[in-house]
XYZ file of C-alpha atoms in Angstrom:
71
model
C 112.119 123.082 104.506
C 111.796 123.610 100.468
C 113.787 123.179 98.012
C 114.222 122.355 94.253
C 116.491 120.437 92.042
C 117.030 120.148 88.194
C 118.369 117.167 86.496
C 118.866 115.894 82.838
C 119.131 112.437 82.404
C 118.306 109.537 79.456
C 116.106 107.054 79.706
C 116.032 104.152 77.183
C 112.461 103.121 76.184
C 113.376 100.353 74.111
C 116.644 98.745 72.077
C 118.990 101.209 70.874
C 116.373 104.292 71.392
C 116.936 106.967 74.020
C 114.837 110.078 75.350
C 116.756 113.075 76.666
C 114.645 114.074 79.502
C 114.831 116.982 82.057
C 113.267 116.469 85.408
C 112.926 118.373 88.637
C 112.833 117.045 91.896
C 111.219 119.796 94.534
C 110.908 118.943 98.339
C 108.683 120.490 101.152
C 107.847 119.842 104.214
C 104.079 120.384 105.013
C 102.213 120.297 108.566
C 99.275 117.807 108.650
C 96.176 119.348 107.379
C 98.344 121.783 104.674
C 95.896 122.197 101.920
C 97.137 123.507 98.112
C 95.040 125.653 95.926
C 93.406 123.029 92.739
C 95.677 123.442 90.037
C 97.168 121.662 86.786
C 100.441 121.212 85.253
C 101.249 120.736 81.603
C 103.630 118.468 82.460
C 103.393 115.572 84.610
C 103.773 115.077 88.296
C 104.773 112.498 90.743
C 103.811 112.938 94.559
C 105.394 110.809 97.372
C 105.511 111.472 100.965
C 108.051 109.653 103.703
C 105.354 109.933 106.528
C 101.702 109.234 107.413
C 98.662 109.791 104.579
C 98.425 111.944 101.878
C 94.785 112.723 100.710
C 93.651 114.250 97.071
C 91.173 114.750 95.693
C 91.200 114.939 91.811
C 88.636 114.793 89.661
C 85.699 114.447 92.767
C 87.271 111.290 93.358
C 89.012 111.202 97.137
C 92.540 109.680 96.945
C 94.179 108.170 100.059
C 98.058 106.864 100.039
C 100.256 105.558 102.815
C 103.829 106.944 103.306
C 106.309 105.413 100.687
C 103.406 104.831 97.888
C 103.803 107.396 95.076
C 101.059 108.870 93.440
């Protein structure tokens, strides 16, 4: 299952300042042992998963993260 969402929203980063963001939210379900192509983004990303490990690697460095810590 895939799918992708688009949201604009405000966040306020300190007293009477606010930043007019947009975000997306995109969802997909992978099998265990999916691997992705390296690639970048010029815009930042957030990864979490709801079940078992996800490994990365990034940068030769070897990430592990349990189910319900982002990364």
């Amino acid at each position: 299952m895939t799918g992708q969402n688009e949201f604009t929203g405000r966040i306020s980063a300190t007293v009477g300042c606010a930043l007019q963001l947009r975000y997306f939210m995109r969802y997909e379900q992978a099998n265990a042992k999916t691997e992705y192509l390296p690639h970048a983004h010029a815009w930042g990303q957030v990864i979490f998963v709801t079940r078992h490990v996800l490994e990365m690697n990034v940068e030769g460095e070897r990430l592990l993260t349990p189910a319900t810590i982002s990364v």
